[in-house]
Amino acid sequence: MTNNTGRKRDVAESFSGATDGYLEGNVLKQGADLEQLIDWCSDATCALDVATGAGHVAGSLADAGVSRVVASDLSPAMVQTATTEYCGLEGVAVDAERLPFPADQFDAVSCRFAAHHFPDPEAFLAEVERVLEPGGVFAFEDLCVPADPDLAAYVNRIERLRDSSHVETYSRAQWLDWLEATGLTVDTVYETSRELEVDAWLDRMAVPERDRQRIRSLLSDAPADLAEAFEFTYEGDGDRLASYRTGIVLLHATV
């Protein structure tokens, strides 16, 4: 495993100051994608939610009848938010790439909208495979970029400006390659999109005005192929981007 202690400390500090935005953001606390992840894990008795954030997945798992749900996150403030807002959760501040649990501990592991912050995604997947019992379910969701490397690089440049803890968003094909190499069997793949209102998306991480302007400029100058793929929608005057549809991939895998 790579040593990214400084980067991970920055991630934890960044998200400690963003708990309210993540708790209240509609993109995170509801949607058919969230319902799909919960459905995949609904038969579990002992589940782990990795990088739980404000606890939307973990809380929904508990509400669905999973008897033991562990909400884990690198940020202690996020863990505190999750366990305060949702009853019955066990909370623990841990590194997703070094899970402090025995092998075969869980029959479901979930991770939603978080892996683009992980410095070593392969280490994360290896840990998921280790802590899942045979036959256990891995329910995964994250942002996804187009297969074209130039478009992918452009998206990641914007994401890093918005959030310094952003490492990289990957393509669907990259995640499938890593899962296969890890030994997890992918049973279902959904690639979809979700609308993001640009101002709300920037507000959630309290982006400084200078960086907001740079992001707005990059969005205005985005390649036509990206504007088409992400379905850019403009305000009435046609000059200011109001929203776009970000790529998302959902994966159901088993050990």
PDB file of N, CA and C in Angstrom, residues 84-138:
ATOM      1  N   THR A  84     -25.104  10.549  15.091  1.00  0.00           N
ATOM      2  CA  THR A  84     -26.055  11.446  15.742  1.00  0.00           C
ATOM      3  C   THR A  84     -27.372  11.505  14.982  1.00  0.00           C
ATOM      4  N   GLU A  85     -27.282  11.531  13.663  1.00  0.00           N
ATOM      5  CA  GLU A  85     -28.476  11.699  12.835  1.00  0.00           C
ATOM      6  C   GLU A  85     -29.261  10.398  12.659  1.00  0.00           C
ATOM      7  N   TYR A  86     -28.586   9.270  12.737  1.00  0.00           N
ATOM      8  CA  TYR A  86     -29.246   7.988  12.485  1.00  0.00           C
ATOM      9  C   TYR A  86     -29.081   7.071  13.698  1.00  0.00           C
ATOM     10  N   CYS A  87     -30.186   6.559  14.186  1.00  0.00           N
ATOM     11  CA  CYS A  87     -30.166   5.708  15.372  1.00  0.00           C
ATOM     12  C   CYS A  87     -29.635   4.318  15.052  1.00  0.00           C
ATOM     13  N   GLY A  88     -28.935   3.747  16.013  1.00  0.00           N
ATOM     14  CA  GLY A  88     -28.544   2.352  15.919  1.00  0.00           C
ATOM     15  C   GLY A  88     -27.280   2.062  15.163  1.00  0.00           C
ATOM     16  N   LEU A  89     -26.562   3.089  14.712  1.00  0.00           N
ATOM     17  CA  LEU A  89     -25.324   2.858  13.972  1.00  0.00           C
ATOM     18  C   LEU A  89     -24.137   2.748  14.925  1.00  0.00           C
ATOM     19  N   GLU A  90     -23.193   1.886  14.575  1.00  0.00           N
ATOM     20  CA  GLU A  90     -21.886   1.883  15.227  1.00  0.00           C
ATOM     21  C   GLU A  90     -20.965   2.766  14.384  1.00  0.00           C
ATOM     22  N   GLY A  91     -20.249   3.654  15.009  1.00  0.00           N
ATOM     23  CA  GLY A  91     -19.384   4.565  14.273  1.00  0.00           C
ATOM     24  C   GLY A  91     -17.921   4.327  14.572  1.00  0.00           C
ATOM     25  N   VAL A  92     -17.088   4.422  13.549  1.00  0.00           N
ATOM     26  CA  VAL A  92     -15.655   4.270  13.744  1.00  0.00           C
ATOM     27  C   VAL A  92     -14.908   5.085  12.691  1.00  0.00           C
ATOM     28  N   ALA A  93     -13.895   5.832  13.133  1.00  0.00           N
ATOM     29  CA  ALA A  93     -13.059   6.621  12.226  1.00  0.00           C
ATOM     30  C   ALA A  93     -11.900   5.755  11.741  1.00  0.00           C
ATOM     31  N   VAL A  94     -11.927   5.409  10.459  1.00  0.00           N
ATOM     32  CA  VAL A  94     -10.921   4.496   9.918  1.00  0.00           C
ATOM     33  C   VAL A  94     -10.533   4.914   8.501  1.00  0.00           C
ATOM     34  N   ASP A  95      -9.404   4.405   8.069  1.00  0.00           N
ATOM     35  CA  ASP A  95      -8.891   4.573   6.717  1.00  0.00           C
ATOM     36  C   ASP A  95      -9.487   3.481   5.835  1.00  0.00           C
ATOM     37  N   ALA A  96     -10.106   3.857   4.731  1.00  0.00           N
ATOM     38  CA  ALA A  96     -10.732   2.886   3.829  1.00  0.00           C
ATOM     39  C   ALA A  96      -9.738   1.897   3.238  1.00  0.00           C
ATOM     40  N   GLU A  97      -8.476   2.271   3.227  1.00  0.00           N
ATOM     41  CA  GLU A  97      -7.448   1.397   2.654  1.00  0.00           C
ATOM     42  C   GLU A  97      -6.748   0.543   3.706  1.00  0.00           C
ATOM     43  N   ARG A  98      -7.146   0.694   4.971  1.00  0.00           N
ATOM     44  CA  ARG A  98      -6.573  -0.094   6.065  1.00  0.00           C
ATOM     45  C   ARG A  98      -7.680  -0.374   7.086  1.00  0.00           C
ATOM     46  N   LEU A  99      -8.652  -1.145   6.696  1.00  0.00           N
ATOM     47  CA  LEU A  99      -9.808  -1.403   7.553  1.00  0.00           C
ATOM     48  C   LEU A  99      -9.409  -2.255   8.755  1.00  0.00           C
ATOM     49  N   PRO A 100      -9.721  -1.814   9.982  1.00  0.00           N
ATOM     50  CA  PRO A 100      -9.271  -2.518  11.192  1.00  0.00           C
ATOM     51  C   PRO A 100     -10.240  -3.613  11.635  1.00  0.00           C
ATOM     52  N   PHE A 101     -10.662  -4.444  10.690  1.00  0.00           N
ATOM     53  CA  PHE A 101     -11.619  -5.499  10.984  1.00  0.00           C
ATOM     54  C   PHE A 101     -11.045  -6.850  10.568  1.00  0.00           C
ATOM     55  N   PRO A 102     -11.456  -7.909  11.258  1.00  0.00           N
ATOM     56  CA  PRO A 102     -10.983  -9.249  10.875  1.00  0.00           C
ATOM     57  C   PRO A 102     -11.498  -9.641   9.498  1.00  0.00           C
ATOM     58  N   ALA A 103     -10.859 -10.620   8.904  1.00  0.00           N
ATOM     59  CA  ALA A 103     -11.322 -11.172   7.632  1.00  0.00           C
ATOM     60  C   ALA A 103     -12.702 -11.798   7.809  1.00  0.00           C
ATOM     61  N   ASP A 104     -13.502 -11.747   6.740  1.00  0.00           N
ATOM     62  CA  ASP A 104     -14.828 -12.392   6.713  1.00  0.00           C
ATOM     63  C   ASP A 104     -15.764 -11.836   7.789  1.00  0.00           C
ATOM     64  N   GLN A 105     -15.655 -10.557   8.094  1.00  0.00           N
ATOM     65  CA  GLN A 105     -16.424  -9.951   9.192  1.00  0.00           C
ATOM     66  C   GLN A 105     -17.839  -9.544   8.771  1.00  0.00           C
ATOM     67  N   PHE A 106     -18.034  -9.159   7.515  1.00  0.00           N
ATOM     68  CA  PHE A 106     -19.294  -8.569   7.079  1.00  0.00           C
ATOM     69  C   PHE A 106     -19.898  -9.368   5.926  1.00  0.00           C
ATOM     70  N   ASP A 107     -21.235  -9.335   5.846  1.00  0.00           N
ATOM     71  CA  ASP A 107     -21.868  -9.946   4.685  1.00  0.00           C
ATOM     72  C   ASP A 107     -22.312  -8.905   3.664  1.00  0.00           C
ATOM     73  N   ALA A 108     -22.044  -7.625   3.935  1.00  0.00           N
ATOM     74  CA  ALA A 108     -22.256  -6.563   2.948  1.00  0.00           C
ATOM     75  C   ALA A 108     -21.318  -5.403   3.252  1.00  0.00           C
ATOM     76  N   VAL A 109     -20.752  -4.835   2.205  1.00  0.00           N
ATOM     77  CA  VAL A 109     -19.954  -3.610   2.303  1.00  0.00           C
ATOM     78  C   VAL A 109     -20.483  -2.647   1.252  1.00  0.00           C
ATOM     79  N   SER A 110     -20.721  -1.414   1.659  1.00  0.00           N
ATOM     80  CA  SER A 110     -21.187  -0.381   0.735  1.00  0.00           C
ATOM     81  C   SER A 110     -20.202   0.777   0.715  1.00  0.00           C
ATOM     82  N   CYS A 111     -20.204   1.486  -0.395  1.00  0.00           N
ATOM     83  CA  CYS A 111     -19.378   2.688  -0.521  1.00  0.00           C
ATOM     84  C   CYS A 111     -20.004   3.539  -1.617  1.00  0.00           C
ATOM     85  N   ARG A 112     -20.375   4.764  -1.273  1.00  0.00           N
ATOM     86  CA  ARG A 112     -21.116   5.622  -2.213  1.00  0.00           C
ATOM     87  C   ARG A 112     -20.501   7.012  -2.295  1.00  0.00           C
ATOM     88  N   PHE A 113     -20.182   7.435  -3.510  1.00  0.00           N
ATOM     89  CA  PHE A 113     -19.671   8.784  -3.782  1.00  0.00           C
ATOM     90  C   PHE A 113     -18.476   9.136  -2.900  1.00  0.00           C
ATOM     91  N   ALA A 114     -17.508   8.238  -2.818  1.00  0.00           N
ATOM     92  CA  ALA A 114     -16.355   8.496  -1.950  1.00  0.00           C
ATOM     93  C   ALA A 114     -15.026   8.081  -2.559  1.00  0.00           C
ATOM     94  N   ALA A 115     -15.028   7.080  -3.419  1.00  0.00           N
ATOM     95  CA  ALA A 115     -13.766   6.464  -3.852  1.00  0.00           C
ATOM     96  C   ALA A 115     -12.883   7.401  -4.660  1.00  0.00           C
ATOM     97  N   HIS A 116     -13.443   8.475  -5.213  1.00  0.00           N
ATOM     98  CA  HIS A 116     -12.606   9.433  -5.935  1.00  0.00           C
ATOM     99  C   HIS A 116     -11.699  10.213  -4.982  1.00  0.00           C
ATOM    100  N   HIS A 117     -11.878  10.017  -3.663  1.00  0.00           N
ATOM    101  CA  HIS A 117     -10.988  10.624  -2.666  1.00  0.00           C
ATOM    102  C   HIS A 117      -9.889   9.666  -2.211  1.00  0.00           C
ATOM    103  N   PHE A 118      -9.925   8.415  -2.653  1.00  0.00           N
ATOM    104  CA  PHE A 118      -8.978   7.416  -2.146  1.00  0.00           C
ATOM    105  C   PHE A 118      -7.687   7.453  -2.949  1.00  0.00           C
ATOM    106  N   PRO A 119      -6.524   7.622  -2.297  1.00  0.00           N
ATOM    107  CA  PRO A 119      -5.252   7.622  -3.024  1.00  0.00           C
ATOM    108  C   PRO A 119      -4.916   6.282  -3.671  1.00  0.00           C
ATOM    109  N   ASP A 120      -5.408   5.179  -3.089  1.00  0.00           N
ATOM    110  CA  ASP A 120      -5.054   3.850  -3.583  1.00  0.00           C
ATOM    111  C   ASP A 120      -6.317   2.992  -3.706  1.00  0.00           C
ATOM    112  N   PRO A 121      -7.075   3.145  -4.789  1.00  0.00           N
ATOM    113  CA  PRO A 121      -8.327   2.397  -4.933  1.00  0.00           C
ATOM    114  C   PRO A 121      -8.140   0.881  -4.915  1.00  0.00           C
ATOM    115  N   GLU A 122      -7.022   0.421  -5.426  1.00  0.00           N
ATOM    116  CA  GLU A 122      -6.787  -1.025  -5.437  1.00  0.00           C
ATOM    117  C   GLU A 122      -6.622  -1.566  -4.016  1.00  0.00           C
ATOM    118  N   ALA A 123      -5.972  -0.786  -3.154  1.00  0.00           N
ATOM    119  CA  ALA A 123      -5.846  -1.201  -1.756  1.00  0.00           C
ATOM    120  C   ALA A 123      -7.210  -1.229  -1.085  1.00  0.00           C
ATOM    121  N   PHE A 124      -8.041  -0.252  -1.393  1.00  0.00           N
ATOM    122  CA  PHE A 124      -9.399  -0.227  -0.865  1.00  0.00           C
ATOM    123  C   PHE A 124     -10.169  -1.483  -1.276  1.00  0.00           C
ATOM    124  N   LEU A 125     -10.122  -1.837  -2.551  1.00  0.00           N
ATOM    125  CA  LEU A 125     -10.848  -3.019  -3.019  1.00  0.00           C
ATOM    126  C   LEU A 125     -10.302  -4.297  -2.389  1.00  0.00           C
ATOM    127  N   ALA A 126      -8.993  -4.364  -2.194  1.00  0.00           N
ATOM    128  CA  ALA A 126      -8.410  -5.537  -1.536  1.00  0.00           C
ATOM    129  C   ALA A 126      -8.923  -5.674  -0.107  1.00  0.00           C
ATOM    130  N   GLU A 127      -9.090  -4.545   0.585  1.00  0.00           N
ATOM    131  CA  GLU A 127      -9.629  -4.576   1.938  1.00  0.00           C
ATOM    132  C   GLU A 127     -11.098  -4.989   1.940  1.00  0.00           C
ATOM    133  N   VAL A 128     -11.864  -4.512   0.971  1.00  0.00           N
ATOM    134  CA  VAL A 128     -13.263  -4.922   0.855  1.00  0.00           C
ATOM    135  C   VAL A 128     -13.351  -6.437   0.686  1.00  0.00           C
ATOM    136  N   GLU A 129     -12.550  -6.972  -0.204  1.00  0.00           N
ATOM    137  CA  GLU A 129     -12.557  -8.418  -0.446  1.00  0.00           C
ATOM    138  C   GLU A 129     -12.169  -9.186   0.813  1.00  0.00           C
ATOM    139  N   ARG A 130     -11.237  -8.642   1.580  1.00  0.00           N
ATOM    140  CA  ARG A 130     -10.757  -9.328   2.782  1.00  0.00           C
ATOM    141  C   ARG A 130     -11.823  -9.380   3.872  1.00  0.00           C
ATOM    142  N   VAL A 131     -12.526  -8.264   4.099  1.00  0.00           N
ATOM    143  CA  VAL A 131     -13.469  -8.219   5.227  1.00  0.00           C
ATOM    144  C   VAL A 131     -14.835  -8.818   4.888  1.00  0.00           C
ATOM    145  N   LEU A 132     -15.102  -9.045   3.600  1.00  0.00           N
ATOM    146  CA  LEU A 132     -16.366  -9.672   3.222  1.00  0.00           C
ATOM    147  C   LEU A 132     -16.288 -11.184   3.415  1.00  0.00           C
ATOM    148  N   GLU A 133     -17.345 -11.762   3.973  1.00  0.00           N
ATOM    149  CA  GLU A 133     -17.407 -13.218   4.084  1.00  0.00           C
ATOM    150  C   GLU A 133     -17.732 -13.814   2.719  1.00  0.00           C
ATOM    151  N   PRO A 134     -17.418 -15.094   2.493  1.00  0.00           N
ATOM    152  CA  PRO A 134     -17.746 -15.733   1.213  1.00  0.00           C
ATOM    153  C   PRO A 134     -19.230 -15.563   0.885  1.00  0.00           C
ATOM    154  N   GLY A 135     -19.502 -15.126  -0.337  1.00  0.00           N
ATOM    155  CA  GLY A 135     -20.870 -14.856  -0.741  1.00  0.00           C
ATOM    156  C   GLY A 135     -21.348 -13.464  -0.393  1.00  0.00           C
ATOM    157  N   GLY A 136     -20.506 -12.686   0.302  1.00  0.00           N
ATOM    158  CA  GLY A 136     -20.893 -11.337   0.704  1.00  0.00           C
ATOM    159  C   GLY A 136     -21.017 -10.389  -0.469  1.00  0.00           C
ATOM    160  N   VAL A 137     -21.760  -9.306  -0.262  1.00  0.00           N
ATOM    161  CA  VAL A 137     -22.102  -8.350  -1.317  1.00  0.00           C
ATOM    162  C   VAL A 137     -21.297  -7.063  -1.160  1.00  0.00           C
ATOM    163  N   PHE A 138     -20.794  -6.579  -2.268  1.00  0.00           N
ATOM    164  CA  PHE A 138     -20.177  -5.259  -2.319  1.00  0.00           C
ATOM    165  C   PHE A 138     -21.052  -4.370  -3.197  1.00  0.00           C
TER     166      PHE A 138
END
